[in-house]
């Protein structure tokens, strides 16, 4: 895919920054200030207010009034970050696009260095490293060290491996770990991926892990991808985020994403062994959301009601009987087995016992 055939006009900004906003009043100014004070000034910022019920919409309007680079869209119906991002992608004028979640922040030189690396090497995607922080620990720490040095990938098989590894790192012997992150926020994406490639976030309201599907599709369309070993994106560990607050249907929605992963792996001509990425995702997300419920302020009765209401999902049958399950770490296998075999008190002991040890 040629970058020139979908290039920006001379008047277009170098980077469009898209921020979906929903009830982020507490952290939104910190987030927007980190964007506003970028050393790369030639940017546009599209804020999509997803029917916030706090003061977030007013803050968006405030920044648009003080800085002409900021634009605001107020959606009529709440649909989640993927839907909000798609609205902004249809409006974006930048040569490259990126995303920021409304409670996160970015390094002041992030977009300048990422853009220079991308434009000087004709790259369609540039990904940087991520750090995490919280209110209690405000100094970001690396989420993982995998980049090492600047790297550029152009081989089609490398990019296909990288795409499927977005869903989960492989565990089977002999497989390459090409997982360099699956967040849309830690990468610049050239507009050709959206104009020629037609890539968008899945049009499913409130989808879980919509970033993974988006990043997978971008990598399938891209011909040149770069890794920049700089920790530029700072992810806030927010206990009130949508993935950390227990919602009764959250696992059902996450496993629908696993089903989609399984279908697109087969659709795109991968060998059957690559289905391990969908199964590993299904097992990991089941363990993660179970942990959220078991460690939440909910009463034990309410947690058990949620647990008992979980039916036997077919994707979990396939995951449990897969080769991938046999290669996962022992504690992961035991925890997932406790959920799969409906052993509530075993899972309770495993999750809360491990938390006490920590």
Coordinates of C-alpha atoms in Angstrom, one line a residue:
X1 CA 0.0 0.0 0.0
X2 CA 1.5 3.3 -1.1
X3 CA 1.7 6.2 1.4
X4 CA 1.7 8.7 -1.5
X5 CA -1.7 7.5 -2.8
X6 CA -3.4 8.5 0.4
X7 CA -1.2 11.4 1.4
X8 CA -2.3 14.4 3.3
X9 CA -2.7 17.8 1.6
X10 CA -0.1 20.5 2.3
X11 CA -2.5 22.2 4.8
X12 CA -3.2 19.0 6.7
X13 CA -1.7 18.5 10.1
X14 CA 1.1 15.9 10.6
X15 CA -0.8 14.0 13.3
X16 CA -4.5 13.7 14.3
X17 CA -4.9 12.8 18.0
X18 CA -8.3 11.2 18.8
X19 CA -9.6 11.2 22.4
X20 CA -12.8 9.4 23.2
X21 CA -14.2 11.0 26.4
X22 CA -16.7 9.5 28.9
X23 CA -17.0 10.7 32.5
X24 CA -13.3 11.5 32.7
X25 CA -13.7 14.8 34.6
X26 CA -11.1 13.9 37.3
X27 CA -8.3 13.3 34.9
X28 CA -9.3 14.9 31.6
X29 CA -7.4 18.2 32.0
X30 CA -4.2 16.4 32.8
X31 CA -4.6 14.2 29.7
X32 CA -5.4 17.2 27.4
X33 CA -2.6 19.3 28.7
X34 CA -0.1 16.5 27.8
X35 CA -1.4 16.6 24.3
X36 CA -1.6 20.4 24.0
X37 CA 2.0 20.8 25.1
X38 CA 3.5 18.4 22.6
X39 CA 6.8 19.6 21.0
X40 CA 5.2 18.7 17.6
X41 CA 2.8 21.6 17.3
X42 CA 1.4 20.7 13.9
X43 CA -1.4 18.4 15.2
X44 CA -5.2 18.4 15.4
X45 CA -7.0 17.0 18.3
X46 CA -10.5 15.5 18.0
X47 CA -12.4 15.1 21.3
X48 CA -15.4 12.8 21.1
X49 CA -17.7 13.3 24.1
X50 CA -19.5 9.9 24.4
X51 CA -22.6 11.3 26.3
X52 CA -20.7 12.0 29.6
X53 CA -22.9 12.7 32.6
X54 CA -20.2 14.6 34.5
X55 CA -18.4 17.8 33.5
X56 CA -16.3 16.2 30.8
X57 CA -18.2 17.8 27.9
X58 CA -17.7 21.3 29.3
X59 CA -14.0 20.6 29.7
X60 CA -13.9 19.5 26.0
X61 CA -15.6 22.7 24.9
X62 CA -13.2 24.7 27.2
X63 CA -10.1 23.3 25.4
X64 CA -11.6 23.9 22.0
X65 CA -12.2 27.5 22.9
X66 CA -8.7 28.1 24.1
X67 CA -6.8 26.1 21.3
X68 CA -7.9 26.2 17.7
X69 CA -6.3 22.8 17.1
X70 CA -8.9 21.1 19.3
X71 CA -12.3 20.1 17.9
X72 CA -15.2 18.6 19.8
X73 CA -17.9 16.2 18.8
X74 CA -20.8 15.5 21.2
X75 CA -22.4 12.2 20.4
X76 CA -26.2 11.7 20.7
X77 CA -25.9 8.1 22.0
X78 CA -23.3 6.4 24.1
X79 CA -21.5 3.6 22.2
X80 CA -18.1 3.1 23.8
X81 CA -14.6 4.1 22.7
X82 CA -14.5 2.1 19.4
X83 CA -17.6 3.8 18.1
X84 CA -16.3 7.2 19.3
X85 CA -13.0 6.7 17.6
X86 CA -14.6 5.7 14.3
X87 CA -16.6 9.0 14.3
X88 CA -13.3 10.9 14.7
X89 CA -11.5 8.8 12.0
X90 CA -14.1 9.9 9.5
X91 CA -13.2 13.5 10.3
X92 CA -9.5 13.2 10.6
X93 CA -7.2 15.3 8.3
X94 CA -3.8 14.3 9.7
X95 CA -1.1 12.4 7.8
X96 CA -1.0 10.0 10.7
X97 CA -3.6 9.3 13.4
X98 CA -3.2 8.2 17.0
X99 CA -5.4 7.8 20.0
X100 CA -5.3 8.8 23.7
X101 CA -7.6 7.5 26.4
X102 CA -9.0 10.3 28.5
X103 CA -7.4 9.3 31.8
X104 CA -3.9 8.7 30.3
X105 CA -1.1 11.0 29.4
X106 CA 1.8 11.2 26.9
X107 CA 5.4 12.3 26.9
X108 CA 6.0 15.8 25.5
X109 CA 8.2 14.6 22.6
X110 CA 6.1 11.6 21.7
X111 CA 4.5 12.7 18.5
X112 CA 7.6 14.6 17.2
X113 CA 9.9 11.7 17.5
X114 CA 7.3 9.1 16.3
X115 CA 6.4 11.3 13.3
X116 CA 10.1 11.8 12.4
X117 CA 10.8 8.1 12.5
X118 CA 7.7 7.3 10.5
X119 CA 8.1 9.9 7.8
X120 CA 11.8 9.4 7.3
X121 CA 11.4 5.7 6.8
X122 CA 8.1 5.7 4.9
X123 CA 6.4 3.7 7.6
X124 CA 2.7 3.1 7.9
X125 CA 2.8 2.2 11.6
X126 CA 5.2 3.3 14.3
X127 CA 4.8 1.9 17.8
X128 CA 6.4 3.2 21.0
X129 CA 6.7 1.5 24.4
X130 CA 4.1 2.1 27.2
X131 CA 4.4 2.7 30.9
X132 CA 1.8 2.5 33.6
X133 CA 1.2 4.7 36.6
X134 CA -1.5 5.4 39.2
X135 CA -2.6 8.0 41.7
X136 CA -0.5 6.2 44.3
X137 CA 2.5 5.7 42.0
X138 CA 2.6 8.7 39.6
X139 CA 6.0 7.9 38.1
X140 CA 5.4 5.7 35.0
X141 CA 7.1 2.3 35.0
X142 CA 7.6 0.2 31.8
X143 CA 4.8 -2.3 31.1
X144 CA 7.3 -4.6 29.4
X145 CA 10.8 -4.4 27.8
X146 CA 10.7 -6.0 24.3
X147 CA 11.8 -3.4 21.8
X148 CA 15.5 -3.2 22.5
X149 CA 16.5 -1.0 19.6
X150 CA 14.8 0.8 16.7
X151 CA 13.5 -1.8 14.3
X152 CA 11.7 -1.8 11.0
X153 CA 9.6 -4.8 9.7
X154 CA 8.7 -5.1 6.0
X155 CA 8.6 -8.9 5.5
X156 CA 5.0 -10.0 4.9
X157 CA 5.4 -13.1 7.2
X158 CA 6.8 -11.0 10.0
X159 CA 3.9 -8.6 9.8
X160 CA 1.4 -11.5 9.7
X161 CA 3.1 -13.0 12.8
X162 CA 3.0 -9.6 14.5
X163 CA -0.7 -9.2 13.7
X164 CA -1.8 -12.5 15.2
X165 CA 0.4 -12.0 18.2
X166 CA -1.5 -8.8 19.1
X167 CA -4.2 -11.1 20.5
X168 CA -1.8 -12.9 22.9
X169 CA 1.9 -14.0 22.9
X170 CA 2.3 -17.6 21.8
X171 CA 3.2 -20.4 24.3
X172 CA 3.7 -23.4 22.0
X173 CA 7.3 -24.5 21.5
X174 CA 9.1 -23.1 18.5
X175 CA 6.8 -20.1 18.0
X176 CA 8.1 -16.6 17.7
X177 CA 6.8 -14.0 20.2
X178 CA 6.0 -11.1 17.9
X179 CA 3.7 -9.3 20.4
X180 CA 4.8 -5.7 20.6
X181 CA 1.6 -4.4 22.1
X182 CA -2.0 -4.2 21.1
X183 CA -3.0 -0.7 22.1
X184 CA -4.1 1.7 19.4
X185 CA -2.8 4.5 21.7
X186 CA 0.9 3.7 21.6
X187 CA 1.1 3.9 17.8
X188 CA 0.9 6.3 14.8
X189 CA -1.1 4.9 11.9
X190 CA -0.8 6.4 8.4
X191 CA -4.1 7.6 6.8
X192 CA -3.7 5.2 4.0
X193 CA -4.7 2.4 6.4
X194 CA -8.1 4.1 6.8
X195 CA -8.6 5.6 3.3
X196 CA -7.3 2.8 1.1
X197 CA -7.3 0.0 3.6
X198 CA -10.7 0.8 5.1
X199 CA -9.6 -0.1 8.6
X200 CA -12.0 1.0 11.4
X201 CA -12.7 -0.2 14.9
X202 CA -15.4 -2.9 15.0
X203 CA -18.8 -1.3 14.8
X204 CA -20.0 -3.1 18.0
X205 CA -21.0 -0.8 20.9
X206 CA -19.1 -1.3 24.1
X207 CA -16.9 -4.1 22.7
X208 CA -14.1 -5.5 24.9
X209 CA -10.6 -5.4 23.5
X210 CA -11.6 -3.5 20.3
X211 CA -8.0 -2.2 20.2
X212 CA -6.7 -5.7 19.4
X213 CA -9.0 -6.1 16.4
X214 CA -8.1 -2.7 15.1
X215 CA -4.3 -3.2 15.5
X216 CA -4.6 -6.7 13.9
X217 CA -6.4 -5.2 10.9
X218 CA -3.9 -2.4 10.6
X219 CA -1.0 -4.8 10.6
X220 CA -2.7 -7.0 7.9
X221 CA -2.9 -3.9 5.6
X222 CA 0.6 -2.4 6.4
X223 CA 3.8 -2.9 4.5
X224 CA 6.3 -1.2 6.8
X225 CA 6.1 -1.1 10.6
X226 CA 8.6 0.5 13.0
X227 CA 9.3 0.0 16.7
X228 CA 10.6 3.0 18.6
X229 CA 12.2 2.0 22.0
X230 CA 11.0 5.0 23.9
X231 CA 8.4 4.9 26.7
X232 CA 6.1 7.6 25.4
X233 CA 2.6 6.6 26.3
X234 CA 1.6 6.5 30.0
X235 CA -1.4 4.2 30.9
X236 CA -3.2 5.0 34.1
X237 CA -4.1 2.1 36.3
X238 CA -7.6 3.3 37.1
X239 CA -9.8 1.2 39.3
X240 CA -12.8 2.9 37.9
X241 CA -12.1 2.1 34.2
X242 CA -14.6 0.1 32.3
X243 CA -12.4 -3.0 32.3
X244 CA -11.9 -2.9 36.1
X245 CA -15.4 -2.3 37.3
X246 CA -17.4 -5.6 37.6
X247 CA -20.3 -5.7 35.1
X248 CA -22.4 -8.8 34.9
X249 CA -22.1 -9.1 31.1
X250 CA -18.4 -8.2 30.8
X251 CA -17.1 -11.7 30.4
X252 CA -19.8 -12.6 27.8
X253 CA -18.7 -9.5 25.7
X254 CA -15.1 -10.4 26.1
X255 CA -15.6 -14.0 24.9
X256 CA -17.6 -12.7 21.9
X257 CA -14.3 -10.9 21.0
X258 CA -12.5 -14.2 21.4
X259 CA -15.0 -15.8 19.0
X260 CA -14.3 -13.0 16.5
X261 CA -10.5 -13.5 16.9
X262 CA -10.9 -17.2 16.1
X263 CA -13.0 -16.5 13.0
X264 CA -10.7 -13.9 11.5
X265 CA -7.6 -16.1 12.1
X266 CA -9.3 -18.8 10.0
X267 CA -10.6 -16.2 7.5
X268 CA -7.1 -14.8 6.9
X269 CA -5.6 -18.1 6.0
X270 CA -3.5 -18.9 9.1
X271 CA -2.7 -22.5 9.9
X272 CA -4.9 -24.1 12.6
X273 CA -2.1 -23.9 15.2
X274 CA -2.5 -20.1 15.2
X275 CA -5.9 -20.5 16.8
X276 CA -3.9 -20.7 20.1
X277 CA -3.9 -16.9 20.1
X278 CA -7.7 -16.7 20.4
X279 CA -7.7 -19.5 23.0
X280 CA -5.0 -17.9 25.1
X281 CA -6.9 -14.6 24.9
X282 CA -10.1 -16.3 26.1
X283 CA -8.3 -18.0 29.0
X284 CA -6.5 -14.8 30.0
X285 CA -9.6 -12.6 29.9
X286 CA -11.6 -15.2 31.9
X287 CA -9.0 -15.2 34.6
X288 CA -8.6 -11.4 34.6
X289 CA -12.4 -10.7 34.9
X290 CA -12.9 -13.4 37.4
X291 CA -10.2 -11.8 39.5
X292 CA -11.9 -8.4 39.2
X293 CA -15.2 -9.9 40.5
X294 CA -13.6 -11.9 43.3
X295 CA -11.6 -9.0 44.6
X296 CA -14.3 -6.4 44.2
X297 CA -16.3 -4.8 47.0
X298 CA -19.3 -7.0 46.0
X299 CA -20.6 -9.4 48.7
X300 CA -19.6 -13.0 48.4
X301 CA -23.2 -13.8 47.6
X302 CA -23.3 -11.4 44.7
X303 CA -20.0 -12.8 43.4
X304 CA -21.3 -16.3 43.6
X305 CA -24.5 -15.2 41.8
X306 CA -22.4 -13.9 38.9
X307 CA -20.2 -17.0 38.9
X308 CA -23.2 -19.3 38.8
X309 CA -24.8 -17.4 36.0
X310 CA -21.9 -18.0 33.7
X311 CA -22.9 -20.7 31.2
X312 CA -20.5 -23.0 29.4
X313 CA -19.1 -20.9 26.6
X314 CA -18.1 -22.9 23.5
X315 CA -14.9 -20.9 23.0
X316 CA -13.8 -22.0 26.5
X317 CA -14.5 -25.6 25.6
X318 CA -12.1 -25.3 22.7
X319 CA -9.6 -23.4 24.8
X320 CA -9.6 -26.0 27.6
X321 CA -9.1 -28.8 25.1
X322 CA -6.4 -27.0 23.1
X323 CA -2.7 -27.6 22.9
X324 CA -2.2 -24.0 24.1
X325 CA -3.9 -24.8 27.4
X326 CA -1.3 -27.5 28.1
X327 CA 1.6 -25.1 27.6
X328 CA 0.3 -22.3 29.8
X329 CA 1.9 -21.8 33.2
X330 CA 0.7 -24.1 36.0
X331 CA -1.0 -21.5 38.1
X332 CA -2.8 -20.1 35.0
X333 CA -4.0 -23.6 34.1
X334 CA -5.3 -24.3 37.7
X335 CA -7.1 -21.0 37.9
X336 CA -8.7 -21.3 34.5
X337 CA -9.7 -24.9 35.3
X338 CA -11.4 -23.8 38.5
X339 CA -13.6 -21.4 36.5
X340 CA -14.2 -23.8 33.7
X341 CA -15.2 -26.7 36.0
X342 CA -17.4 -24.4 38.0
X343 CA -15.5 -24.8 41.3
X344 CA -16.4 -21.5 43.0
X345 CA -14.6 -22.0 46.3
X346 CA -11.5 -23.3 44.7
X347 CA -11.3 -20.2 42.5
X348 CA -12.0 -18.0 45.5
X349 CA -9.2 -19.5 47.5
X350 CA -6.8 -19.3 44.5
X351 CA -7.5 -15.6 43.8
X352 CA -7.8 -14.3 47.3
X353 CA -5.0 -16.4 48.6
X354 CA -2.6 -15.2 45.9
X355 CA -3.6 -11.6 46.7
X356 CA -2.8 -12.1 50.4
X357 CA 0.6 -13.5 49.5
X358 CA 1.3 -10.4 47.5

